[in-house]
Amino acid sequence: MKGKFIAAVAASAMLLTACTGGGSGTSASKSEDGGTISFQTWSLKNEKFTPYFESLIKDFEKENPQIKVKWIDQPAEGYEDKVLQQAESGELPDVINLPPEYAYSLAKVGKLVDLKQESKVLGDYVEGGVGAYTYSDLKGSFGFPWYLGTELNYWNKDLLAKAGSSEIPQTYPQLWDASEKIAAQGVPTITALPTPKSLSIVLTSAGKEAPFYKDGKFVFNTADAVKVVERYAELYKKGAITPEAIQGAGAANNNVNNFNKGTATWTTAGPNYIDKDLAVNAPNLVPKVEVSSGFGTPPLFVQGISVSKDSKHVGAALKFAEFLTNTKNQIAFAKLAVGFYPGTKEANADPSKFAEKAVNPQQQQATELAAKQMDKAKQLGDPHFTEEMDKFGAQQIALAVKGEISAKEALDKTVEHANAGLKK
């Protein structure tokens, strides 16, 4: 399956760049442990990361003199096409940096090693990260979680006080109630609408089930999901939702931009938002802001490491993949990849070992909350659900919020559109 990579995960690879300048392969248990293997990263060969990888490879080869590692790096642009070309021509690297969507495409045609079967250390990694490489229609798991991202909630306490509350909302329903009270005073505070994928966070926040893809079909047009969209339509009529939320349905950063202007009570953003964004773009707002954990089952953005099943040295490749993503090396990498989190449970137990020293107290709190959140965060949606499908759904939801179509019609049309896309 060839589909566009989800924006959030693609952004993670691009952010690192910006911030830092069916085979039938032999099983790992039966393959030889020596040989020369290739290792491919995605836009990480630069002044910041090159010394890290060169040192890591040197350490690995010292411990395993029978194995040599050849490092390859591909540009950020066109990575999906490059990986597909490599797979089709039988030149897939032995160890390869893949997001879950790409890994699914290759695992579906038998190109990746099942790590659940072949690795004894898969239990060391965060559950949501492993789950991102475990697919409903395939047996096994196909990637070691490597560097991860998530989102937290940030609040303007002054605007929240206008709702007559000093308590931070802990669920979406509590947020809606607060925003309705603020809207009564002429202040719209919700600046982003849910998309089909993010509806799962809204539903789990309210203690509801959030089915998405089942038995080969999309099924997120549930009665509970319809009620959520209807609630947003009510809030829009009462002035609790900004026009930008409707006009920019599916667009990124509308909520952050408005929050930075001091015109929104709440926003979601990454763990390093306080020091790296707010303190830079709206420093006067920093004292007014409080941070809290993400609602419901928060999102997880994942990059991982997979092993080619067509490798001539599967055992050696697996050994290097485990070394690359062990706790020690993940912590060292996360120190360079500021704002991202390691993929192992042990590494996230103490974020002080990898996170930048916080300038503002809220930043320290955000760092700690995000590390704790890794235990429950999950990747949104399903690998079958493309970015185009999510944007289409966001547009339909916006029409429903405006009152031009019903909430049920919006979700039914989105499910119909998405299921039709599966047949292409």
Coordinates of C-alpha atoms in Angstrom, one line a residue:
M1 CA 0.0 0.0 0.0
K2 CA 1.3 3.4 -1.0
G3 CA -0.2 6.3 1.0
K4 CA 0.9 9.7 2.1
F5 CA 2.6 9.7 5.4
I6 CA 0.6 11.3 8.2
A7 CA 1.5 15.0 8.8
A8 CA 2.4 14.6 12.4
V9 CA 5.0 11.9 11.9
A10 CA 6.4 13.4 8.7
A11 CA 6.7 16.7 10.7
S12 CA 8.9 14.9 13.3
A13 CA 11.5 14.0 10.7
M14 CA 11.4 17.4 9.1
L15 CA 11.6 19.1 12.5
L16 CA 14.8 17.2 13.4
T17 CA 16.3 18.4 10.1
A18 CA 15.1 22.0 10.6
C19 CA 16.3 22.1 14.2
T20 CA 19.7 20.6 13.5
G21 CA 20.7 22.1 10.2
G22 CA 7.3 -10.2 -0.2
G23 CA 10.5 -11.9 0.5
S24 CA 11.0 -15.0 2.4
G25 CA 14.1 -14.1 4.4
T26 CA 15.8 -16.4 6.8
S27 CA 14.6 -16.0 10.4
A28 CA 17.0 -14.2 12.8
S29 CA 17.4 -17.3 15.0
K30 CA 18.8 -19.3 12.1
S31 CA 20.9 -16.7 10.3
E32 CA 24.6 -16.0 10.8
D33 CA 25.7 -13.3 13.2
G34 CA 28.5 -11.8 11.1
G35 CA 28.8 -9.9 7.9
T36 CA 28.4 -6.3 6.6
I37 CA 25.0 -4.8 7.1
S38 CA 23.5 -1.5 5.9
F39 CA 21.7 1.0 8.2
Q40 CA 19.5 3.7 6.7
T41 CA 18.3 6.9 8.5
W42 CA 16.0 9.6 7.4
S43 CA 17.7 13.0 7.0
L44 CA 20.0 12.7 10.0
K45 CA 23.4 13.1 8.5
N46 CA 24.4 16.6 9.6
E47 CA 26.7 18.4 12.1
K48 CA 24.6 17.5 15.1
F49 CA 23.8 13.8 14.5
T50 CA 26.7 12.5 12.4
P51 CA 29.2 12.3 15.3
Y52 CA 26.6 10.4 17.3
F53 CA 26.0 7.8 14.7
E54 CA 29.7 7.4 13.9
S55 CA 30.5 6.9 17.6
L56 CA 27.6 4.5 18.1
I57 CA 28.6 2.4 15.1
K58 CA 32.2 2.3 16.2
D59 CA 31.2 1.1 19.7
F60 CA 29.0 -1.6 18.2
E61 CA 31.7 -2.9 15.9
K62 CA 34.1 -3.0 18.8
E63 CA 31.7 -5.2 20.7
N64 CA 30.9 -7.2 17.6
P65 CA 34.1 -7.4 15.5
Q66 CA 32.4 -9.9 13.2
I67 CA 29.9 -7.3 12.0
K68 CA 30.5 -4.2 9.9
V69 CA 27.9 -1.4 9.6
K70 CA 27.5 0.8 6.5
W71 CA 25.5 3.9 7.3
I72 CA 23.3 5.4 4.6
D73 CA 21.2 8.6 5.0
Q74 CA 18.4 9.7 2.7
P75 CA 17.0 13.2 2.3
A76 CA 13.8 14.2 3.9
E77 CA 11.9 14.8 0.7
G78 CA 10.9 11.8 -1.3
Y79 CA 11.7 9.3 1.4
E80 CA 8.5 7.3 0.9
D81 CA 9.2 6.8 -2.8
K82 CA 12.8 5.9 -2.1
V83 CA 11.9 3.2 0.4
L84 CA 9.4 1.7 -2.0
Q85 CA 11.9 1.7 -4.8
Q86 CA 14.5 0.0 -2.5
A87 CA 11.9 -2.7 -1.5
E88 CA 10.8 -3.3 -5.1
S89 CA 14.4 -3.7 -6.4
G90 CA 15.4 -6.0 -3.5
E91 CA 17.8 -3.3 -2.1
L92 CA 16.0 -2.5 1.2
P93 CA 18.7 -1.7 3.8
D94 CA 19.2 -4.4 6.5
V95 CA 18.3 -1.9 9.3
I96 CA 16.0 1.0 8.4
N97 CA 14.4 4.0 10.0
L98 CA 10.6 3.7 9.2
P99 CA 7.5 5.4 10.6
P100 CA 4.6 3.0 11.3
E101 CA 2.9 3.7 8.0
Y102 CA 5.9 2.8 5.9
A103 CA 6.6 -0.2 8.1
Y104 CA 3.0 -1.4 7.5
S105 CA 3.4 -1.2 3.8
L106 CA 6.5 -3.3 3.9
A107 CA 5.3 -5.8 6.5
K108 CA 2.2 -6.4 4.6
V109 CA 4.2 -7.8 1.7
G110 CA 6.6 -9.8 3.9
K111 CA 9.6 -7.5 3.9
L112 CA 10.1 -7.0 7.6
V113 CA 11.2 -9.2 10.5
D114 CA 8.5 -10.0 13.1
L115 CA 10.2 -8.6 16.2
K116 CA 7.6 -10.1 18.5
Q117 CA 8.8 -13.5 17.4
E118 CA 12.5 -12.8 16.9
S119 CA 13.5 -10.2 19.6
K120 CA 13.7 -11.0 23.3
V121 CA 13.8 -7.3 24.3
L122 CA 10.6 -6.0 22.7
G123 CA 9.0 -5.7 26.2
D124 CA 11.6 -3.1 27.1
Y125 CA 9.9 -0.5 24.8
V126 CA 6.9 1.7 25.6
E127 CA 3.6 0.0 24.9
G128 CA 2.1 2.6 22.6
G129 CA 5.3 2.6 20.5
V130 CA 5.3 -1.1 20.0
G131 CA 1.5 -0.9 19.3
A132 CA 2.2 1.5 16.5
Y133 CA 4.1 -1.2 14.7
T134 CA 1.5 -3.9 15.5
Y135 CA -1.3 -4.0 12.9
S136 CA -4.8 -5.4 13.1
D137 CA -4.6 -7.4 9.9
L138 CA -1.0 -8.7 10.4
K139 CA 0.5 -11.1 12.9
G140 CA 3.5 -9.8 14.8
S141 CA 5.2 -6.4 15.4
F142 CA 7.6 -4.8 13.0
G143 CA 9.5 -1.9 14.6
F144 CA 11.5 -0.8 17.7
P145 CA 10.1 2.6 18.9
W146 CA 13.0 5.0 18.5
Y147 CA 12.1 8.6 19.1
L148 CA 8.7 9.7 20.1
G149 CA 6.5 12.8 20.5
T150 CA 3.2 13.6 22.2
E151 CA 1.0 16.6 23.1
L152 CA 0.0 18.2 26.3
N153 CA -2.7 20.7 27.3
Y154 CA -1.8 24.4 28.0
W155 CA -4.1 26.8 29.6
N156 CA -4.4 30.6 29.9
K157 CA -5.4 30.9 33.6
D158 CA -6.7 34.5 33.2
L159 CA -9.1 33.5 30.5
L160 CA -10.1 30.4 32.3
A161 CA -10.9 32.5 35.4
K162 CA -13.6 34.3 33.3
A163 CA -15.5 31.0 33.4
G164 CA -15.5 31.4 37.1
S165 CA -13.2 28.5 37.6
S166 CA -9.7 28.1 39.0
E167 CA -9.8 24.4 38.2
I168 CA -8.1 23.1 35.1
P169 CA -10.5 21.0 32.9
Q170 CA -9.5 17.3 33.0
T171 CA -11.7 16.1 30.1
Y172 CA -13.1 17.5 26.9
P173 CA -16.6 17.8 28.4
Q174 CA -15.2 19.9 31.2
L175 CA -13.4 22.0 28.5
W176 CA -16.6 22.5 26.6
D177 CA -18.5 23.6 29.7
A178 CA -15.8 26.1 30.6
S179 CA -15.6 27.5 27.0
E180 CA -19.4 28.0 26.9
K181 CA -19.3 30.2 30.0
I182 CA -16.4 32.2 28.6
A183 CA -18.3 32.6 25.3
A184 CA -21.2 34.1 27.2
Q185 CA -18.8 37.0 27.9
G186 CA -17.9 37.4 24.3
V187 CA -14.7 35.5 24.2
P188 CA -14.4 32.5 21.8
T189 CA -11.7 30.1 23.1
I190 CA -11.8 26.8 21.0
T191 CA -9.7 27.4 17.9
A192 CA -9.4 23.8 16.5
L193 CA -12.0 21.2 15.5
P194 CA -11.5 17.5 15.9
T195 CA -10.6 15.4 12.9
P196 CA -11.7 11.8 12.4
K197 CA -8.4 10.6 14.0
S198 CA -8.4 13.0 17.0
L199 CA -12.1 12.1 17.7
S200 CA -10.6 9.1 19.5
I201 CA -9.0 11.4 22.1
V202 CA -12.3 13.3 22.7
L203 CA -14.2 10.0 23.1
T204 CA -11.7 8.4 25.5
S205 CA -11.6 11.6 27.5
A206 CA -15.4 11.2 28.0
G207 CA -15.0 7.5 28.9
K208 CA -16.4 6.3 25.6
E209 CA -15.2 3.6 23.2
A210 CA -13.4 4.8 20.1
P211 CA -13.5 2.1 17.4
F212 CA -11.7 3.2 14.2
Y213 CA -11.0 0.3 11.8
K214 CA -12.4 -3.1 12.1
D215 CA -12.7 -6.2 9.9
G216 CA -11.3 -4.3 6.9
K217 CA -13.5 -1.2 7.2
F218 CA -13.5 2.2 8.9
V219 CA -16.2 2.3 11.6
F220 CA -15.6 5.6 13.4
N221 CA -19.1 7.0 12.6
T222 CA -20.5 5.8 15.9
A223 CA -23.4 7.4 17.8
D224 CA -21.0 8.7 20.4
A225 CA -18.9 10.4 17.8
V226 CA -21.9 12.0 16.2
K227 CA -22.8 13.5 19.6
V228 CA -19.3 15.0 19.9
V229 CA -19.7 16.8 16.5
E230 CA -23.2 17.9 17.6
R231 CA -21.7 19.4 20.8
Y232 CA -19.2 21.4 18.7
A233 CA -22.1 22.7 16.6
E234 CA -23.8 23.9 19.7
L235 CA -20.6 25.6 21.0
Y236 CA -20.1 27.3 17.6
K237 CA -23.6 28.8 17.7
K238 CA -22.8 30.1 21.2
G239 CA -19.6 31.8 20.1
A240 CA -17.2 29.4 21.8
I241 CA -15.4 28.4 18.6
T242 CA -13.4 30.9 16.5
P243 CA -14.0 31.4 12.8
E244 CA -10.4 30.2 12.2
A245 CA -11.3 26.8 13.5
I246 CA -13.9 26.5 10.7
Q247 CA -11.9 28.2 8.0
G248 CA -8.7 26.3 8.7
A249 CA -10.3 22.9 9.3
G250 CA -7.5 20.3 9.1
A251 CA -4.8 23.0 9.1
A252 CA -2.0 22.8 11.7
N253 CA -1.1 25.4 14.4
N254 CA -4.3 27.5 14.3
N255 CA -4.8 26.7 18.0
V256 CA -1.2 27.5 19.0
N257 CA -1.1 30.8 17.0
N258 CA -4.3 32.0 18.7
F259 CA -3.2 30.9 22.1
N260 CA 0.1 32.9 21.6
K261 CA -2.0 35.9 20.9
G262 CA -3.8 35.5 24.2
T263 CA -7.2 35.0 22.5
A264 CA -7.7 31.3 23.4
T265 CA -8.1 29.7 26.7
W266 CA -6.5 26.4 25.7
T267 CA -4.2 24.8 23.2
T268 CA -2.4 21.5 22.7
A269 CA 1.3 21.5 21.8
G270 CA 4.4 19.4 22.2
P271 CA 6.4 19.0 25.4
N272 CA 8.9 21.7 24.7
Y273 CA 6.3 24.4 23.8
I274 CA 6.9 26.6 26.8
D275 CA 10.6 27.3 26.4
K276 CA 10.9 26.9 22.6
D277 CA 7.7 28.6 21.4
L278 CA 5.8 30.6 24.0
A279 CA 8.8 32.1 25.8
V280 CA 10.1 33.2 22.4
N281 CA 6.9 34.4 20.7
A282 CA 4.8 35.6 23.6
P283 CA 7.0 35.9 26.7
N284 CA 4.5 38.1 28.6
L285 CA 2.0 35.2 28.5
V286 CA 4.3 32.7 30.2
P287 CA 3.3 33.6 33.8
K288 CA -0.3 33.1 32.9
V289 CA 0.1 29.6 31.5
E290 CA -0.4 26.3 33.2
V291 CA 0.3 22.9 31.7
S292 CA -1.6 19.6 32.2
S293 CA -1.5 16.1 30.8
G294 CA -3.2 15.3 27.5
F295 CA -6.9 14.3 27.6
G296 CA -8.1 10.7 27.3
T297 CA -5.7 8.6 25.4
P298 CA -3.2 11.2 24.2
P299 CA -1.5 11.1 20.7
L300 CA 1.8 9.4 20.1
F301 CA 4.0 10.4 17.1
V302 CA 6.5 7.7 16.3
Q303 CA 9.7 7.0 14.4
G304 CA 11.2 3.5 14.7
I305 CA 13.7 1.0 13.5
S306 CA 12.8 -2.1 11.5
V307 CA 14.8 -5.0 10.2
S308 CA 14.6 -6.3 6.6
K309 CA 13.5 -9.9 6.3
D310 CA 15.4 -10.1 3.0
S311 CA 18.7 -9.3 4.7
K312 CA 21.5 -11.8 4.2
H313 CA 22.6 -11.2 7.8
V314 CA 19.3 -11.0 9.7
G315 CA 20.9 -12.0 13.0
A316 CA 23.5 -9.3 12.7
A317 CA 20.9 -6.7 11.6
L318 CA 18.7 -7.5 14.6
K319 CA 21.6 -7.3 17.0
F320 CA 22.4 -3.8 15.7
A321 CA 18.8 -2.6 15.7
E322 CA 18.5 -3.6 19.4
F323 CA 21.8 -1.9 20.2
L324 CA 20.8 1.3 18.4
T325 CA 17.5 1.5 20.3
N326 CA 18.6 0.3 23.7
T327 CA 18.1 2.6 26.7
K328 CA 21.6 4.0 26.8
N329 CA 21.7 4.9 23.1
Q330 CA 18.2 6.2 23.1
I331 CA 19.0 8.6 25.9
A332 CA 22.1 9.8 24.1
F333 CA 20.0 10.4 21.0
A334 CA 17.2 12.2 22.8
K335 CA 19.7 14.7 24.3
L336 CA 20.4 15.8 20.7
A337 CA 16.8 15.5 19.4
V338 CA 15.4 18.2 21.8
G339 CA 11.7 17.8 22.4
F340 CA 11.5 14.1 21.5
Y341 CA 11.4 11.2 23.9
P342 CA 13.1 7.8 23.9
G343 CA 11.3 4.6 23.0
T344 CA 12.1 2.5 26.0
K345 CA 10.3 2.4 29.4
E346 CA 13.5 2.7 31.4
A347 CA 14.6 5.9 29.5
N348 CA 11.3 7.7 30.1
A349 CA 11.4 6.8 33.8
D350 CA 13.8 9.7 34.4
P351 CA 13.5 12.5 31.8
S352 CA 16.3 14.5 33.6
K353 CA 18.8 12.2 31.9
F354 CA 17.9 13.4 28.4
A355 CA 15.8 16.6 28.5
E356 CA 17.3 20.1 28.2
K357 CA 17.4 22.0 31.4
A358 CA 14.2 24.0 31.7
V359 CA 14.3 27.8 31.7
N360 CA 10.7 28.2 33.0
P361 CA 9.1 26.1 35.7
Q362 CA 6.1 25.2 33.5
Q363 CA 8.6 23.7 31.0
Q364 CA 10.0 21.4 33.7
Q365 CA 6.5 20.3 34.5
A366 CA 5.7 19.7 30.9
T367 CA 8.8 17.6 30.4
E368 CA 7.9 15.4 33.4
L369 CA 4.2 15.1 32.4
A370 CA 5.1 14.0 28.8
A371 CA 7.5 11.3 30.1
K372 CA 4.7 9.9 32.3
Q373 CA 2.3 10.1 29.4
M374 CA 4.4 7.8 27.3
D375 CA 2.9 4.9 29.2
K376 CA -0.6 5.5 27.8
A377 CA -0.1 7.6 24.6
K378 CA -1.1 5.8 21.4
Q379 CA -0.8 6.6 17.7
L380 CA -4.0 8.0 16.3
G381 CA -6.0 6.4 13.5
D382 CA -4.8 3.4 11.5
P383 CA -2.2 2.9 8.8
H384 CA -4.9 2.5 6.2
F385 CA -6.2 6.0 6.9
T386 CA -4.4 8.5 4.8
E387 CA -3.7 12.2 5.4
E388 CA -6.1 13.0 2.5
M389 CA -8.9 11.0 4.2
D390 CA -8.3 12.9 7.5
K391 CA -8.4 16.3 5.7
F392 CA -11.6 15.3 3.9
G393 CA -13.2 14.3 7.2
A394 CA -12.1 17.6 8.9
Q395 CA -13.8 19.5 6.2
Q396 CA -17.0 17.5 6.6
I397 CA -16.9 18.0 10.4
A398 CA -16.5 21.8 9.8
L399 CA -19.6 21.8 7.6
A400 CA -21.5 20.0 10.3
V401 CA -20.3 22.5 13.0
K402 CA -21.5 25.4 10.8
G403 CA -24.9 23.7 10.5
E404 CA -24.7 23.1 6.7
I405 CA -25.0 19.3 7.1
S406 CA -25.8 17.1 10.1
A407 CA -23.2 15.5 12.3
K408 CA -24.3 12.0 11.2
E409 CA -24.0 13.0 7.6
A410 CA -20.5 14.4 8.1
L411 CA -19.2 11.2 9.7
D412 CA -21.1 8.9 7.3
K413 CA -19.7 10.6 4.3
T414 CA -16.2 10.5 5.7
V415 CA -16.4 6.8 6.4
E416 CA -17.9 6.1 3.0
H417 CA -15.1 8.2 1.4
A418 CA -12.4 6.4 3.4
N419 CA -13.7 2.9 2.7
A420 CA -13.9 3.8 -1.0
G421 CA -10.2 4.8 -0.8
L422 CA -9.3 1.3 0.5
K423 CA -10.4 -0.2 -2.8
K424 CA -8.1 2.0 -5.0

